[in-house]
PDB file of C-alpha atoms in Angstrom:
ATOM      1  CA  ASP D 245       0.000   0.000   0.000  1.00  0.00           C
ATOM      2  CA  ILE D 246       1.110   3.559  -0.645  1.00  0.00           C
ATOM      3  CA  GLN D 247       1.642   5.392   2.637  1.00  0.00           C
ATOM      4  CA  LEU D 248       0.822   9.069   3.021  1.00  0.00           C
ATOM      5  CA  THR D 249       2.221  11.291   5.736  1.00  0.00           C
ATOM      6  CA  GLN D 250       1.054  14.780   6.540  1.00  0.00           C
ATOM      7  CA  SER D 251       2.802  17.603   8.308  1.00  0.00           C
ATOM      8  CA  PRO D 252       2.134  19.190  10.586  1.00  0.00           C
ATOM      9  CA  SER D 253      -0.373  17.029  12.436  1.00  0.00           C
ATOM     10  CA  PHE D 254      -1.732  20.072  14.172  1.00  0.00           C
ATOM     11  CA  LEU D 255      -1.623  23.706  13.200  1.00  0.00           C
ATOM     12  CA  SER D 256      -2.688  26.672  15.256  1.00  0.00           C
ATOM     13  CA  ALA D 257      -3.374  29.786  13.201  1.00  0.00           C
ATOM     14  CA  SER D 258      -5.188  33.110  13.258  1.00  0.00           C
ATOM     15  CA  LEU D 259      -7.798  34.560  10.970  1.00  0.00           C
ATOM     16  CA  GLY D 260      -6.140  35.977   7.891  1.00  0.00           C
ATOM     17  CA  ASP D 261      -3.057  33.766   8.189  1.00  0.00           C
ATOM     18  CA  ARG D 262      -1.584  31.840   5.298  1.00  0.00           C
ATOM     19  CA  VAL D 263      -1.236  28.141   6.095  1.00  0.00           C
ATOM     20  CA  THR D 264       0.465  25.333   4.241  1.00  0.00           C
ATOM     21  CA  ILE D 265      -0.047  21.619   4.791  1.00  0.00           C
ATOM     22  CA  THR D 266       2.308  19.073   3.288  1.00  0.00           C
ATOM     23  CA  CYS D 267       1.463  15.549   2.170  1.00  0.00           C
ATOM     24  CA  ARG D 268       4.188  13.092   1.252  1.00  0.00           C
ATOM     25  CA  ALA D 269       3.688   9.783  -0.515  1.00  0.00           C
ATOM     26  CA  SER D 270       5.843   6.710  -0.051  1.00  0.00           C
ATOM     27  CA  GLU D 271       6.224   6.406  -3.821  1.00  0.00           C
ATOM     28  CA  ASP D 272       5.584   8.382  -6.990  1.00  0.00           C
ATOM     29  CA  ILE D 273       1.854   8.970  -7.419  1.00  0.00           C
ATOM     30  CA  LYS D 274       2.157  11.439 -10.311  1.00  0.00           C
ATOM     31  CA  ASN D 275      -0.634  13.962  -9.656  1.00  0.00           C
ATOM     32  CA  TYR D 276      -3.205  11.452  -8.413  1.00  0.00           C
ATOM     33  CA  LEU D 277      -3.869  13.251  -5.183  1.00  0.00           C
ATOM     34  CA  ALA D 278      -6.988  14.701  -3.620  1.00  0.00           C
ATOM     35  CA  TRP D 279      -7.529  16.917  -0.595  1.00  0.00           C
ATOM     36  CA  TYR D 280     -10.534  16.851   1.734  1.00  0.00           C
ATOM     37  CA  GLN D 281     -11.806  19.010   4.552  1.00  0.00           C
ATOM     38  CA  GLN D 282     -13.665  17.487   7.474  1.00  0.00           C
ATOM     39  CA  LYS D 283     -15.506  19.320  10.226  1.00  0.00           C
ATOM     40  CA  PRO D 284     -16.665  17.664  13.462  1.00  0.00           C
ATOM     41  CA  GLY D 285     -19.659  15.418  12.954  1.00  0.00           C
ATOM     42  CA  LYS D 286     -19.534  15.787   9.173  1.00  0.00           C
ATOM     43  CA  ALA D 287     -18.293  13.693   6.291  1.00  0.00           C
ATOM     44  CA  PRO D 288     -15.163  14.721   4.447  1.00  0.00           C
ATOM     45  CA  LYS D 289     -15.669  17.239   1.661  1.00  0.00           C
ATOM     46  CA  LEU D 290     -13.678  17.076  -1.560  1.00  0.00           C
ATOM     47  CA  LEU D 291     -11.653  20.240  -2.053  1.00  0.00           C
ATOM     48  CA  ILE D 292      -9.043  19.473  -4.686  1.00  0.00           C
ATOM     49  CA  TYR D 293      -8.383  16.655  -7.131  1.00  0.00           C
ATOM     50  CA  ASP D 294      -5.570  15.973  -9.578  1.00  0.00           C
ATOM     51  CA  ALA D 295      -3.318  17.642  -6.983  1.00  0.00           C
ATOM     52  CA  SER D 296      -4.253  21.178  -8.015  1.00  0.00           C
ATOM     53  CA  THR D 297      -7.779  21.373  -9.483  1.00  0.00           C
ATOM     54  CA  LEU D 298     -10.375  22.968  -7.263  1.00  0.00           C
ATOM     55  CA  GLN D 299     -13.669  21.141  -6.899  1.00  0.00           C
ATOM     56  CA  GLY D 300     -16.667  23.267  -7.846  1.00  0.00           C
ATOM     57  CA  GLY D 301     -17.708  25.709  -5.159  1.00  0.00           C
ATOM     58  CA  VAL D 302     -14.394  25.626  -3.304  1.00  0.00           C
ATOM     59  CA  PRO D 303     -13.075  29.139  -2.665  1.00  0.00           C
ATOM     60  CA  SER D 304     -10.005  30.253  -4.563  1.00  0.00           C
ATOM     61  CA  ARG D 305      -8.091  31.040  -1.371  1.00  0.00           C
ATOM     62  CA  LEU D 306      -7.438  27.291  -1.292  1.00  0.00           C
ATOM     63  CA  SER D 307      -4.891  25.869  -3.686  1.00  0.00           C
ATOM     64  CA  GLY D 308      -2.993  22.662  -4.196  1.00  0.00           C
ATOM     65  CA  SER D 309       0.328  21.936  -5.802  1.00  0.00           C
ATOM     66  CA  GLY D 310       2.917  19.237  -6.219  1.00  0.00           C
ATOM     67  CA  SER D 311       3.526  16.020  -8.064  1.00  0.00           C
ATOM     68  CA  GLY D 312       5.411  12.812  -7.545  1.00  0.00           C
ATOM     69  CA  THR D 313       5.830  12.365  -3.810  1.00  0.00           C
ATOM     70  CA  GLU D 314       5.385  15.824  -2.314  1.00  0.00           C
ATOM     71  CA  PHE D 315       2.222  17.898  -2.304  1.00  0.00           C
ATOM     72  CA  THR D 316       0.951  20.985  -0.547  1.00  0.00           C
ATOM     73  CA  LEU D 317      -2.399  22.466   0.331  1.00  0.00           C
ATOM     74  CA  THR D 318      -2.290  26.196   0.896  1.00  0.00           C
ATOM     75  CA  ILE D 319      -4.965  28.407   2.361  1.00  0.00           C
ATOM     76  CA  THR D 320      -4.362  32.114   1.985  1.00  0.00           C
ATOM     77  CA  SER D 321      -6.137  34.410   4.410  1.00  0.00           C
ATOM     78  CA  LEU D 322      -7.659  31.836   6.749  1.00  0.00           C
ATOM     79  CA  GLN D 323     -11.389  32.282   7.301  1.00  0.00           C
ATOM     80  CA  PRO D 324     -13.580  31.027  10.180  1.00  0.00           C
ATOM     81  CA  GLU D 325     -15.004  28.233   8.034  1.00  0.00           C
ATOM     82  CA  ASP D 326     -11.500  26.916   7.292  1.00  0.00           C
ATOM     83  CA  PHE D 327     -10.896  25.643  10.814  1.00  0.00           C
ATOM     84  CA  ALA D 328     -11.191  21.912  10.285  1.00  0.00           C
ATOM     85  CA  THR D 329      -9.149  18.778   9.687  1.00  0.00           C
ATOM     86  CA  TYR D 330      -7.607  18.261   6.249  1.00  0.00           C
ATOM     87  CA  TYR D 331      -6.776  14.930   4.661  1.00  0.00           C
ATOM     88  CA  CYS D 332      -4.877  14.003   1.545  1.00  0.00           C
ATOM     89  CA  GLN D 333      -5.731  10.894  -0.457  1.00  0.00           C
ATOM     90  CA  GLN D 334      -3.847   9.072  -3.178  1.00  0.00           C
ATOM     91  CA  LEU D 335      -5.788   7.543  -6.032  1.00  0.00           C
ATOM     92  CA  TYR D 336      -2.830   6.319  -8.033  1.00  0.00           C
ATOM     93  CA  SER D 337      -3.109   2.701  -7.020  1.00  0.00           C
ATOM     94  CA  TYR D 338      -5.328   0.377  -5.037  1.00  0.00           C
ATOM     95  CA  PRO D 339      -6.029   0.324  -2.257  1.00  0.00           C
ATOM     96  CA  VAL D 340      -6.580   4.072  -2.245  1.00  0.00           C
ATOM     97  CA  THR D 341      -5.197   5.494   0.968  1.00  0.00           C
ATOM     98  CA  PHE D 342      -5.602   8.598   3.052  1.00  0.00           C
ATOM     99  CA  GLY D 343      -3.178  10.630   5.086  1.00  0.00           C
ATOM    100  CA  PRO D 344      -3.580  10.828   8.882  1.00  0.00           C
ATOM    101  CA  GLY D 345      -4.918  14.374   8.765  1.00  0.00           C
ATOM    102  CA  THR D 346      -3.901  17.872   9.791  1.00  0.00           C
ATOM    103  CA  LYS D 347      -6.076  19.719  12.250  1.00  0.00           C
ATOM    104  CA  VAL D 348      -6.192  23.474  11.794  1.00  0.00           C
ATOM    105  CA  ASP D 349      -7.244  25.174  14.983  1.00  0.00           C
ATOM    106  CA  ILE D 350      -7.767  28.740  16.088  1.00  0.00           C
ATOM    107  CA  LYS D 351      -4.821  30.365  17.806  1.00  0.00           C
TER     108      LYS D 351
ATOM    109  CA  GLN R 171     -29.590  17.291  -5.171  1.00  0.00           C
ATOM    110  CA  VAL R 172     -27.638  14.082  -4.731  1.00  0.00           C
ATOM    111  CA  ARG R 173     -27.925  12.508  -1.321  1.00  0.00           C
ATOM    112  CA  LEU R 174     -26.453   9.346   0.174  1.00  0.00           C
ATOM    113  CA  GLN R 175     -27.880   7.851   3.344  1.00  0.00           C
ATOM    114  CA  GLU R 176     -26.293   4.951   5.185  1.00  0.00           C
ATOM    115  CA  SER R 177     -28.390   2.723   7.381  1.00  0.00           C
ATOM    116  CA  GLY R 178     -27.941  -0.379   9.462  1.00  0.00           C
ATOM    117  CA  PRO R 179     -27.633  -1.657  13.019  1.00  0.00           C
ATOM    118  CA  GLY R 180     -25.526   0.476  15.276  1.00  0.00           C
ATOM    119  CA  ARG R 181     -24.220  -2.499  17.226  1.00  0.00           C
ATOM    120  CA  VAL R 182     -22.942  -5.858  16.031  1.00  0.00           C
ATOM    121  CA  LYS R 183     -21.638  -8.687  18.184  1.00  0.00           C
ATOM    122  CA  PRO R 184     -18.128 -10.024  17.702  1.00  0.00           C
ATOM    123  CA  SER R 185     -17.863 -12.795  15.083  1.00  0.00           C
ATOM    124  CA  GLU R 186     -21.182 -11.785  13.523  1.00  0.00           C
ATOM    125  CA  THR R 187     -21.856 -10.031  10.213  1.00  0.00           C
ATOM    126  CA  LEU R 188     -22.117  -6.290   9.721  1.00  0.00           C
ATOM    127  CA  SER R 189     -24.682  -5.303   7.081  1.00  0.00           C
ATOM    128  CA  LEU R 190     -25.164  -1.753   5.864  1.00  0.00           C
ATOM    129  CA  THR R 191     -27.185  -0.140   3.103  1.00  0.00           C
ATOM    130  CA  CYS R 192     -26.567   3.112   1.293  1.00  0.00           C
ATOM    131  CA  THR R 193     -29.631   4.668  -0.322  1.00  0.00           C
ATOM    132  CA  VAL R 194     -28.888   7.110  -3.120  1.00  0.00           C
ATOM    133  CA  SER R 195     -31.378   9.789  -4.069  1.00  0.00           C
ATOM    134  CA  GLY R 196     -31.230  12.382  -6.813  1.00  0.00           C
ATOM    135  CA  TYR R 197     -28.843  10.289  -8.907  1.00  0.00           C
ATOM    136  CA  SER R 198     -28.851   6.883 -10.564  1.00  0.00           C
ATOM    137  CA  ILE R 199     -26.371   4.417  -9.113  1.00  0.00           C
ATOM    138  CA  SER R 200     -26.040   3.009 -12.623  1.00  0.00           C
ATOM    139  CA  ASP R 201     -23.982   6.011 -13.614  1.00  0.00           C
ATOM    140  CA  ASN R 202     -21.016   5.629 -11.292  1.00  0.00           C
ATOM    141  CA  TYR R 203     -18.701   3.698  -9.021  1.00  0.00           C
ATOM    142  CA  TRP R 204     -19.577   3.604  -5.339  1.00  0.00           C
ATOM    143  CA  SER R 205     -17.234   3.085  -2.436  1.00  0.00           C
ATOM    144  CA  TRP R 206     -17.469   2.278   1.230  1.00  0.00           C
ATOM    145  CA  ILE R 207     -15.018   4.063   3.495  1.00  0.00           C
ATOM    146  CA  ARG R 208     -14.731   3.822   7.255  1.00  0.00           C
ATOM    147  CA  GLN R 209     -13.202   6.073   9.852  1.00  0.00           C
ATOM    148  CA  SER R 210     -11.999   5.292  13.326  1.00  0.00           C
ATOM    149  CA  PRO R 211      -9.625   7.003  15.761  1.00  0.00           C
ATOM    150  CA  GLY R 212      -7.117   4.185  15.446  1.00  0.00           C
ATOM    151  CA  ARG R 213      -7.161   3.631  11.688  1.00  0.00           C
ATOM    152  CA  GLY R 214      -8.188   7.024  10.351  1.00  0.00           C
ATOM    153  CA  LEU R 215      -9.936   7.010   6.992  1.00  0.00           C
ATOM    154  CA  GLU R 216      -9.824   3.565   5.422  1.00  0.00           C
ATOM    155  CA  TRP R 217     -11.152   2.693   1.973  1.00  0.00           C
ATOM    156  CA  ILE R 218     -13.002  -0.642   2.062  1.00  0.00           C
ATOM    157  CA  GLY R 219     -13.758  -1.097  -1.612  1.00  0.00           C
ATOM    158  CA  TYR R 220     -15.886  -0.109  -4.564  1.00  0.00           C
ATOM    159  CA  ILE R 221     -18.667  -1.551  -6.659  1.00  0.00           C
ATOM    160  CA  TYR R 222     -19.927  -0.696 -10.112  1.00  0.00           C
ATOM    161  CA  LYS R 223     -23.408  -1.115 -11.535  1.00  0.00           C
ATOM    162  CA  ASN R 224     -22.476  -4.352 -13.291  1.00  0.00           C
ATOM    163  CA  GLY R 225     -21.425  -5.839  -9.979  1.00  0.00           C
ATOM    164  CA  SER R 226     -17.704  -5.573 -10.540  1.00  0.00           C
ATOM    165  CA  THR R 227     -15.854  -4.919  -7.322  1.00  0.00           C
ATOM    166  CA  ASN R 228     -12.456  -4.062  -5.963  1.00  0.00           C
ATOM    167  CA  TYR R 229     -11.852  -4.664  -2.275  1.00  0.00           C
ATOM    168  CA  ARG R 230      -9.095  -3.649   0.081  1.00  0.00           C
ATOM    169  CA  PRO R 231      -6.807  -6.694   0.194  1.00  0.00           C
ATOM    170  CA  SER R 232      -6.705  -6.812   3.988  1.00  0.00           C
ATOM    171  CA  LEU R 233     -10.516  -7.036   4.105  1.00  0.00           C
ATOM    172  CA  LYS R 234     -11.150  -8.959   0.907  1.00  0.00           C
ATOM    173  CA  SER R 235     -11.875 -12.297   2.575  1.00  0.00           C
ATOM    174  CA  ARG R 236     -14.613 -10.749   4.719  1.00  0.00           C
ATOM    175  CA  VAL R 237     -16.221  -8.129   2.449  1.00  0.00           C
ATOM    176  CA  THR R 238     -19.072  -8.356  -0.008  1.00  0.00           C
ATOM    177  CA  MET R 239     -20.636  -5.394  -1.799  1.00  0.00           C
ATOM    178  CA  SER R 240     -23.733  -5.433  -3.945  1.00  0.00           C
ATOM    179  CA  VAL R 241     -25.932  -3.055  -5.894  1.00  0.00           C
ATOM    180  CA  ASP R 242     -29.671  -2.973  -6.392  1.00  0.00           C
ATOM    181  CA  THR R 243     -30.501  -0.714  -9.302  1.00  0.00           C
ATOM    182  CA  ALA R 244     -34.228  -1.147  -8.719  1.00  0.00           C
ATOM    183  CA  THR R 245     -34.034   0.470  -5.290  1.00  0.00           C
ATOM    184  CA  ASN R 246     -30.962   2.600  -6.036  1.00  0.00           C
ATOM    185  CA  GLN R 247     -29.100   1.098  -3.102  1.00  0.00           C
ATOM    186  CA  ILE R 248     -25.623  -0.184  -2.423  1.00  0.00           C
ATOM    187  CA  SER R 249     -24.938  -2.722   0.298  1.00  0.00           C
ATOM    188  CA  LEU R 250     -21.965  -3.747   2.385  1.00  0.00           C
ATOM    189  CA  ARG R 251     -21.478  -6.987   4.279  1.00  0.00           C
ATOM    190  CA  LEU R 252     -18.513  -7.553   6.532  1.00  0.00           C
ATOM    191  CA  THR R 253     -18.267 -10.944   8.182  1.00  0.00           C
ATOM    192  CA  SER R 254     -16.558 -12.142  11.347  1.00  0.00           C
ATOM    193  CA  VAL R 255     -16.314  -8.674  12.844  1.00  0.00           C
ATOM    194  CA  THR R 256     -14.091  -7.802  15.771  1.00  0.00           C
ATOM    195  CA  ALA R 257     -13.661  -4.693  17.866  1.00  0.00           C
ATOM    196  CA  ALA R 258     -11.223  -3.445  15.230  1.00  0.00           C
ATOM    197  CA  ASP R 259     -14.181  -3.038  12.860  1.00  0.00           C
ATOM    198  CA  THR R 260     -15.808  -0.468  15.117  1.00  0.00           C
ATOM    199  CA  ALA R 261     -15.965   2.677  13.021  1.00  0.00           C
ATOM    200  CA  LEU R 262     -18.056   5.304  11.298  1.00  0.00           C
ATOM    201  CA  TYR R 263     -18.976   3.839   7.933  1.00  0.00           C
ATOM    202  CA  TYR R 264     -19.513   6.067   4.901  1.00  0.00           C
ATOM    203  CA  CYS R 265     -20.672   5.405   1.377  1.00  0.00           C
ATOM    204  CA  ALA R 266     -19.287   7.758  -1.240  1.00  0.00           C
ATOM    205  CA  ARG R 267     -19.578   8.483  -4.934  1.00  0.00           C
ATOM    206  CA  ALA R 268     -16.539   8.418  -7.191  1.00  0.00           C
ATOM    207  CA  ARG R 269     -16.006  11.581  -9.178  1.00  0.00           C
ATOM    208  CA  VAL R 270     -17.032  11.439 -12.813  1.00  0.00           C
ATOM    209  CA  TYR R 271     -15.485  13.647 -15.471  1.00  0.00           C
ATOM    210  CA  CYS R 272     -16.155  13.819 -19.173  1.00  0.00           C
ATOM    211  CA  ASP R 273     -14.355  14.899 -22.300  1.00  0.00           C
ATOM    212  CA  THR R 274     -15.643  15.072 -25.830  1.00  0.00           C
ATOM    213  CA  ALA R 275     -15.184  11.355 -26.266  1.00  0.00           C
ATOM    214  CA  SER R 276     -16.522   9.780 -23.119  1.00  0.00           C
ATOM    215  CA  CYS R 277     -17.014   9.965 -19.379  1.00  0.00           C
ATOM    216  CA  TYR R 278     -14.598   8.527 -16.847  1.00  0.00           C
ATOM    217  CA  SER R 279     -14.425   7.958 -13.149  1.00  0.00           C
ATOM    218  CA  ASP R 280     -11.600   8.311 -10.706  1.00  0.00           C
ATOM    219  CA  ASP R 281     -11.411   7.611  -7.004  1.00  0.00           C
ATOM    220  CA  ALA R 282     -11.770  11.119  -5.686  1.00  0.00           C
ATOM    221  CA  PHE R 283     -14.975  11.013  -3.696  1.00  0.00           C
ATOM    222  CA  ASP R 284     -17.166  13.979  -4.433  1.00  0.00           C
ATOM    223  CA  ILE R 285     -20.336  13.037  -2.562  1.00  0.00           C
ATOM    224  CA  TRP R 286     -20.442  11.324   0.836  1.00  0.00           C
ATOM    225  CA  GLY R 287     -23.204  10.120   3.061  1.00  0.00           C
ATOM    226  CA  GLN R 288     -23.419  11.380   6.621  1.00  0.00           C
ATOM    227  CA  GLY R 289     -21.997   8.122   7.932  1.00  0.00           C
ATOM    228  CA  THR R 290     -23.324   5.512  10.303  1.00  0.00           C
ATOM    229  CA  LEU R 291     -21.560   4.447  13.474  1.00  0.00           C
ATOM    230  CA  VAL R 292     -21.121   0.730  13.979  1.00  0.00           C
ATOM    231  CA  THR R 293     -19.892  -0.572  17.299  1.00  0.00           C
ATOM    232  CA  VAL R 294     -18.728  -4.147  17.628  1.00  0.00           C
ATOM    233  CA  SER R 295     -19.503  -5.245  21.137  1.00  0.00           C
ATOM    234  CA  SER R 296     -21.156  -8.115  22.961  1.00  0.00           C
TER     235      SER R 296
END
């Protein structure tokens, strides 16, 4: 199985901050990476697919980049609705796997 | 509006079979791949497998011997059976739709999950 690691595991930030979350894959997954946001008591929500393409309705302050084994999710100007846990997911090979998550909390 | 709703018993005894149903509304299950994904504090998000309208499946290797998925196009439902459960199977179980994208030639599906159900908690306990 392809392993995904995320850093940091926890991030404390203020409104308006720029935050970056990194996802690393244990092998080359090209650009077959998705990002999700999950809030307490809710299902994950697809934010980005193909490493950098925003899902419809996702605000442009979110962006994704990377290819191969290293990927980033960036949120510019953090808003109240952005405080959540973020997961990366590889869809390059089966079984698809998810990262352990990064929780973004209010400083 | 597409909606997915999981249902099933909230508690299953060890060694018994977990059975869940995902009812899809606002969308035909014949048009996509459907996955089951579970989430627990110890394992995080874990993909269980997918099923397509023709019954073709792909299961997580570590669960393959215990998992069966099925589709019922008449009721627009997807089902999951997991046999011989243990406490390690305690989790929030989600059904999810695989993303579909189209070009001028055809439509395709990948394994980014664009619609999820709300999830159903299953506890394995005697």
